[in-house]
N, CA, C and O of each residue as an XYZ file, in Angstrom:
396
protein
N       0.818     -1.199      0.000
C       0.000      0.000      0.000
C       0.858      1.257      0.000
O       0.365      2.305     -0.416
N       2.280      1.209      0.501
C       2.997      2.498      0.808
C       3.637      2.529     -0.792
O       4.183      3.621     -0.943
N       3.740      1.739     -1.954
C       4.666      1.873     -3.085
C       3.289      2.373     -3.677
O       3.486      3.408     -4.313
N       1.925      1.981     -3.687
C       0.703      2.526     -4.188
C       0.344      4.247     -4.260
O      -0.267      5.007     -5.011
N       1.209      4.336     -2.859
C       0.722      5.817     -2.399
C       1.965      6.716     -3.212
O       1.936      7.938     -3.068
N       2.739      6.278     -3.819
C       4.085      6.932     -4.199
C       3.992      6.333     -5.810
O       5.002      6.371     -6.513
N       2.701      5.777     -6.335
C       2.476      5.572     -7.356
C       3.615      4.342     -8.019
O       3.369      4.124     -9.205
N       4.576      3.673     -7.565
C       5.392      2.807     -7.747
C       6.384      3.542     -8.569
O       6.674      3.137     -9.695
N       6.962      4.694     -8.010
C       7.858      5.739     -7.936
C       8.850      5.725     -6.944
O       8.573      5.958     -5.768
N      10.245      5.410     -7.419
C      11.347      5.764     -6.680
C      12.668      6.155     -6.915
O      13.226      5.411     -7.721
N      13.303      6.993     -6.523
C      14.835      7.524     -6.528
C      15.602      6.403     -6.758
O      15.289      5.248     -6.471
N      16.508      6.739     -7.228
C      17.620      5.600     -7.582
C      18.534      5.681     -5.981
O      19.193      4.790     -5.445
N      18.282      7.007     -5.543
C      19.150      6.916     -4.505
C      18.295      6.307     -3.044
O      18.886      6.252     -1.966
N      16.748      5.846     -3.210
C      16.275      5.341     -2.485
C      17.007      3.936     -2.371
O      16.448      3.326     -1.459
N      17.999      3.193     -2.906
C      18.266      1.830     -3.250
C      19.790      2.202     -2.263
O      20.427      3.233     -2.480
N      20.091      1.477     -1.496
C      21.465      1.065     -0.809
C      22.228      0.183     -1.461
O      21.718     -0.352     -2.445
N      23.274     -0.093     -1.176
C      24.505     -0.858     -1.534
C      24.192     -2.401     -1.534
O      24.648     -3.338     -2.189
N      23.391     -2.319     -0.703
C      23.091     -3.855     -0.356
C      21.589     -4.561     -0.803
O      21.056     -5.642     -0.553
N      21.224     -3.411     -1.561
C      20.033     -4.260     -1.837
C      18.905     -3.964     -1.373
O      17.932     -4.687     -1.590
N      18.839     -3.015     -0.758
C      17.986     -2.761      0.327
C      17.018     -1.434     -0.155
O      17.500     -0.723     -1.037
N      15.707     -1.083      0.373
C      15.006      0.060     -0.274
C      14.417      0.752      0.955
O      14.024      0.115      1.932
N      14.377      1.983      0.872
C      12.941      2.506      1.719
C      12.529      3.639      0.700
O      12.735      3.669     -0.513
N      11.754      4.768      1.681
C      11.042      5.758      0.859
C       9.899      5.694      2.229
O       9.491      4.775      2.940
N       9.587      7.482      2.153
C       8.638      7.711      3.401
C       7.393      7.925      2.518
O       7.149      7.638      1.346
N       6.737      8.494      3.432
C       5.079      8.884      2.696
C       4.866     10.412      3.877
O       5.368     10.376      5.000
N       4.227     11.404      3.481
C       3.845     12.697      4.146
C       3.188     12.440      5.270
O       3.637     12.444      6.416
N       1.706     12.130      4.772
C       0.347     11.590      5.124
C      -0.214      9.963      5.774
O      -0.654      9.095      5.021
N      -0.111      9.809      7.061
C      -0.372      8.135      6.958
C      -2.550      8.022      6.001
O      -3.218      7.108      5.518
N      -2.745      9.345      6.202
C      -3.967      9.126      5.299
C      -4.403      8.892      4.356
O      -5.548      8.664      3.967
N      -3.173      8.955      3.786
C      -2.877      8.610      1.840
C      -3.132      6.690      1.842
O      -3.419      6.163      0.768
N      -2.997      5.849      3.063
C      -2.491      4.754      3.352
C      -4.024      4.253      3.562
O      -4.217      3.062      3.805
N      -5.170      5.208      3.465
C      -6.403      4.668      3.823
C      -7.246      4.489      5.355
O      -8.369      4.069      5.636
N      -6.252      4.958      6.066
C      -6.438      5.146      7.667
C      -6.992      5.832      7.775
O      -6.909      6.863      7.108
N      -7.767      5.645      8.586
C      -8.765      6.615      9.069
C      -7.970      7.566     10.236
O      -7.225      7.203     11.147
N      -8.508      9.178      9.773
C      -8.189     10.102     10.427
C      -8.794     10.130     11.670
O      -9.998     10.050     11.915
N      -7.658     10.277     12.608
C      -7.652     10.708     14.043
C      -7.796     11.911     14.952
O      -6.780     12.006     15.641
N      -8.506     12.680     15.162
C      -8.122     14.045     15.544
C      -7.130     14.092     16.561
O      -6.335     14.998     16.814
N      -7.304     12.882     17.159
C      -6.292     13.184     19.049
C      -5.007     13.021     18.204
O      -4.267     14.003     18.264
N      -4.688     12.265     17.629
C      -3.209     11.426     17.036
C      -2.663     12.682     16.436
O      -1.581     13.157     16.782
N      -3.690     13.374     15.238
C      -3.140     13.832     13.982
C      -2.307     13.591     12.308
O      -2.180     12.490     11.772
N      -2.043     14.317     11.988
C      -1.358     13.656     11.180
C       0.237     13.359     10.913
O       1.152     14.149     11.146
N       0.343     12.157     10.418
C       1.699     11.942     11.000
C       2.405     11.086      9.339
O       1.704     10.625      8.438
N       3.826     11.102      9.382
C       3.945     10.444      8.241
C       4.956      9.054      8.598
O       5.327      8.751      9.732
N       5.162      8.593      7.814
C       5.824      7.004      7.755
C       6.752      7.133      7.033
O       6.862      7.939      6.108
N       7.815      6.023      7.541
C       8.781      5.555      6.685
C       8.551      4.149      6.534
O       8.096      3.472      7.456
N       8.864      3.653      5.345
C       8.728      1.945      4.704
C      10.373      1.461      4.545
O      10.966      2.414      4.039
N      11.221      0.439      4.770
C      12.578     -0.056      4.906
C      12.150     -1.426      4.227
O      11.295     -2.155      4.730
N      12.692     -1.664      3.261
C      12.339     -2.899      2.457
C      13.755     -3.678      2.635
O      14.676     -3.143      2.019
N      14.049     -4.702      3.277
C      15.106     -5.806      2.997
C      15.147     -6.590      2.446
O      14.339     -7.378      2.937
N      15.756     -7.164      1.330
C      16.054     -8.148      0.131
C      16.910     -8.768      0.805
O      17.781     -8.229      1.488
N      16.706    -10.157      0.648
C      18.294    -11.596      0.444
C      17.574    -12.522      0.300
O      16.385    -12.697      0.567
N      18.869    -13.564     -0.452
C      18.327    -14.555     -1.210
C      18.485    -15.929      0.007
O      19.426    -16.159      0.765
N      17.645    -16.413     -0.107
C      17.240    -17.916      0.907
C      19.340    -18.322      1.318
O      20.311    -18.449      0.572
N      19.208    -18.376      2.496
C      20.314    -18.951      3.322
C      20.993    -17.805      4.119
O      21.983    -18.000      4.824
N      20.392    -16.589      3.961
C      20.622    -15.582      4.627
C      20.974    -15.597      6.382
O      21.795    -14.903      6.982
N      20.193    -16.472      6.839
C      20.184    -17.232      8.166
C      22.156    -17.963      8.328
O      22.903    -17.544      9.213
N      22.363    -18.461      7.848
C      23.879    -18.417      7.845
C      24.863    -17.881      8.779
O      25.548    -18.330      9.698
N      24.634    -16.452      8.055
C      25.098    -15.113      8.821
C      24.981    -15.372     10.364
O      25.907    -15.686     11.113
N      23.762    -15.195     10.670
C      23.233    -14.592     11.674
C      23.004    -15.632     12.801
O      22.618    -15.181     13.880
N      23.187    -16.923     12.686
C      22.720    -18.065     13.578
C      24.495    -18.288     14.414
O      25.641    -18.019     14.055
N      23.990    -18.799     15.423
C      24.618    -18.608     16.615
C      25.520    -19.869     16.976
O      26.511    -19.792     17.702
N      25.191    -20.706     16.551
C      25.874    -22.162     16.529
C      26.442    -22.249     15.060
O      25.511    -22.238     14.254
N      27.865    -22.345     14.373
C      28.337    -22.470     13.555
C      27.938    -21.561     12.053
O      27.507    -21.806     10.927
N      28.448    -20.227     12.965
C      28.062    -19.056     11.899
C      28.817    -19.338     10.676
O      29.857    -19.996     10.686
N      28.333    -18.878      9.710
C      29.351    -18.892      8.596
C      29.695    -18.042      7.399
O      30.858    -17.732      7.657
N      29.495    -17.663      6.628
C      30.126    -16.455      5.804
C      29.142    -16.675      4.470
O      28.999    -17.809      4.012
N      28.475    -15.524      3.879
C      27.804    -15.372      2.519
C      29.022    -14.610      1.892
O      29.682    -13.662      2.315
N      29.115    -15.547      0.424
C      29.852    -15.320     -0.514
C      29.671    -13.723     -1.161
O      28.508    -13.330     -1.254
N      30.581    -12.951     -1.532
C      30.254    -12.047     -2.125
C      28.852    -12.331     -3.556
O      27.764    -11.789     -3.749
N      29.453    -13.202     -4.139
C      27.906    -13.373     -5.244
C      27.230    -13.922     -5.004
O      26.891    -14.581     -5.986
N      26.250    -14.322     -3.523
C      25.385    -15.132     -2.933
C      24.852    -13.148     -2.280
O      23.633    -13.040     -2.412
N      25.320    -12.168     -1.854
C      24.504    -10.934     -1.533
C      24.021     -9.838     -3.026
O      24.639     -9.628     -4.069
N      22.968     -9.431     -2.647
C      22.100     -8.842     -3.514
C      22.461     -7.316     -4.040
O      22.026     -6.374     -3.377
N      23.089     -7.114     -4.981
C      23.439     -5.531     -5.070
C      22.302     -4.666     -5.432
O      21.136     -5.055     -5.379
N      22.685     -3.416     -5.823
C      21.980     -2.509     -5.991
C      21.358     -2.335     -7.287
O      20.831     -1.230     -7.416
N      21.284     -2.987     -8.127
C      21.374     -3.303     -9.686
C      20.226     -3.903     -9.569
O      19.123     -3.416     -9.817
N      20.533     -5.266     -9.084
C      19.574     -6.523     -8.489
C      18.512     -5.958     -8.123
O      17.640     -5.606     -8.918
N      18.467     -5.843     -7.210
C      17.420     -4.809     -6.281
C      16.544     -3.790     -7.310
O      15.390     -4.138     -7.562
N      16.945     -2.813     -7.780
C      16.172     -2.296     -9.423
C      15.768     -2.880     -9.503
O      14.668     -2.959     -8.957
N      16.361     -4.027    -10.398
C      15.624     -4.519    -11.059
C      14.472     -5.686    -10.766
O      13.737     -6.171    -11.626
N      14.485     -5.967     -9.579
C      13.625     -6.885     -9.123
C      12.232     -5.492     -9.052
O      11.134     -5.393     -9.599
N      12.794     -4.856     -8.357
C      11.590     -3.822     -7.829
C      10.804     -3.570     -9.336
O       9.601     -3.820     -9.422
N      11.458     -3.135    -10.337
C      10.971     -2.841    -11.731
C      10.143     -4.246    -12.048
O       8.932     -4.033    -12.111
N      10.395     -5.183    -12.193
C       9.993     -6.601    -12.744
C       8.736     -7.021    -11.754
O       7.647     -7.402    -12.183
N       9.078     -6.885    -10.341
C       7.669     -7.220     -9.477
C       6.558     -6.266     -8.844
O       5.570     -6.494     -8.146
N       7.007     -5.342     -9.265
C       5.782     -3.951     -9.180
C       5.116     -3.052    -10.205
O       4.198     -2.232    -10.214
N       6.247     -3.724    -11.326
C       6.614     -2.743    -12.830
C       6.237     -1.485    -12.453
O       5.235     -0.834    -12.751
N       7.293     -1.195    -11.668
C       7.644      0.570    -10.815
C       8.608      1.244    -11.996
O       9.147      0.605    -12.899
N       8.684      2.412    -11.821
C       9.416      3.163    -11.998
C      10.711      3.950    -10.982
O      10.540      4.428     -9.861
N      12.241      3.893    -11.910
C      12.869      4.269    -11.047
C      13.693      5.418    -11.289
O      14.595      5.046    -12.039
N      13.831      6.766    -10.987
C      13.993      8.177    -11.323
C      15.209      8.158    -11.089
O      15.766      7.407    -10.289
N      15.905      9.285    -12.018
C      17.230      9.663    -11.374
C      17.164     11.388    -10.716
O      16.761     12.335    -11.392
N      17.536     11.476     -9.620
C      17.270     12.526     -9.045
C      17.627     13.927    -10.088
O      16.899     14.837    -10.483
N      18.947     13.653    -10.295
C      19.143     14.674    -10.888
C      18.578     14.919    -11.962
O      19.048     15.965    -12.411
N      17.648     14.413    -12.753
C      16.766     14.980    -14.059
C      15.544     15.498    -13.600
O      14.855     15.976    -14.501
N      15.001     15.553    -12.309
C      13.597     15.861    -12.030
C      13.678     17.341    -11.498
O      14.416     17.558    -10.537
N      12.942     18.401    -12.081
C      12.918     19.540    -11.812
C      11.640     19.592    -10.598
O      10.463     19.245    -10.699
N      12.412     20.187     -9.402
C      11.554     21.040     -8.595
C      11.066     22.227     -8.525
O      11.617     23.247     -8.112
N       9.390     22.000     -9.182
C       9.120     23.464     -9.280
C       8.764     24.245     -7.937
O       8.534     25.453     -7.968
C-alpha cells in the first residue's frame, strides 16, 4: 500500500549498496487510515530488505558462517527486481525539476 501511495515511484538513490530500499510517505492518510483528531497527522517511513534464501547463515549462533560475495544482492539486483515485481518506476534525481 505504501509503493501505491508513491504511485510505484522511486529515486535511484532510495536503493542502498546492499540491496535494500525505503522511501517515506507525508500523510499516513494517503495509506487509507482513518483520520484521528487526538493522534493527527503523521507520516511514515517503509525499509524494504532483500536476500536470497540462506541468509540465516550469517546470523545463527551455533556455527556461523560467511555469505559469498555473489550469494549478496546488489543494488542493480534490487532495481531490477523492484521494476519486474511492481513494474515501478525508477527516477534519477538529478533529471527531475523542482518546481
Amino acid at each position: 500500500r505504501g509503493l501505491k501511495v508513491k504511485e510505484y515511484e522511486l529515486f535511484q538513490q532510495n536503493f542502498s549498496e546492499n540491496g535494500n530500499f525505503g522511501f517515506g510517505i507525508n500523510e499516513h492518510i494517503d495509506l487509507g487510515i482513518k483520520y484521528d483528531p487526538s493522534t493527527g497527522i503523521y507520516g511514515m517511513d517503509f525499509y524494504v530488505v532483500l536476500e536470497r534464501p540462506g541468509g540465516r547463515v550469517n546470523k545463527r549462533k551455533r556455527c556461523p558462517g560467511r555469505i559469498s560475495k555473489n550469494h549478496k544482492i546488489t543494488k542493480r539486483e534490487a532495481i531490477n527486481w523492484f521494476i519486474k515485481k511492481f513494474d515501478g518506476i525508477v527516477l534519477d534525481k538529478r533529471l527531475v525539476k523542482n518546481d
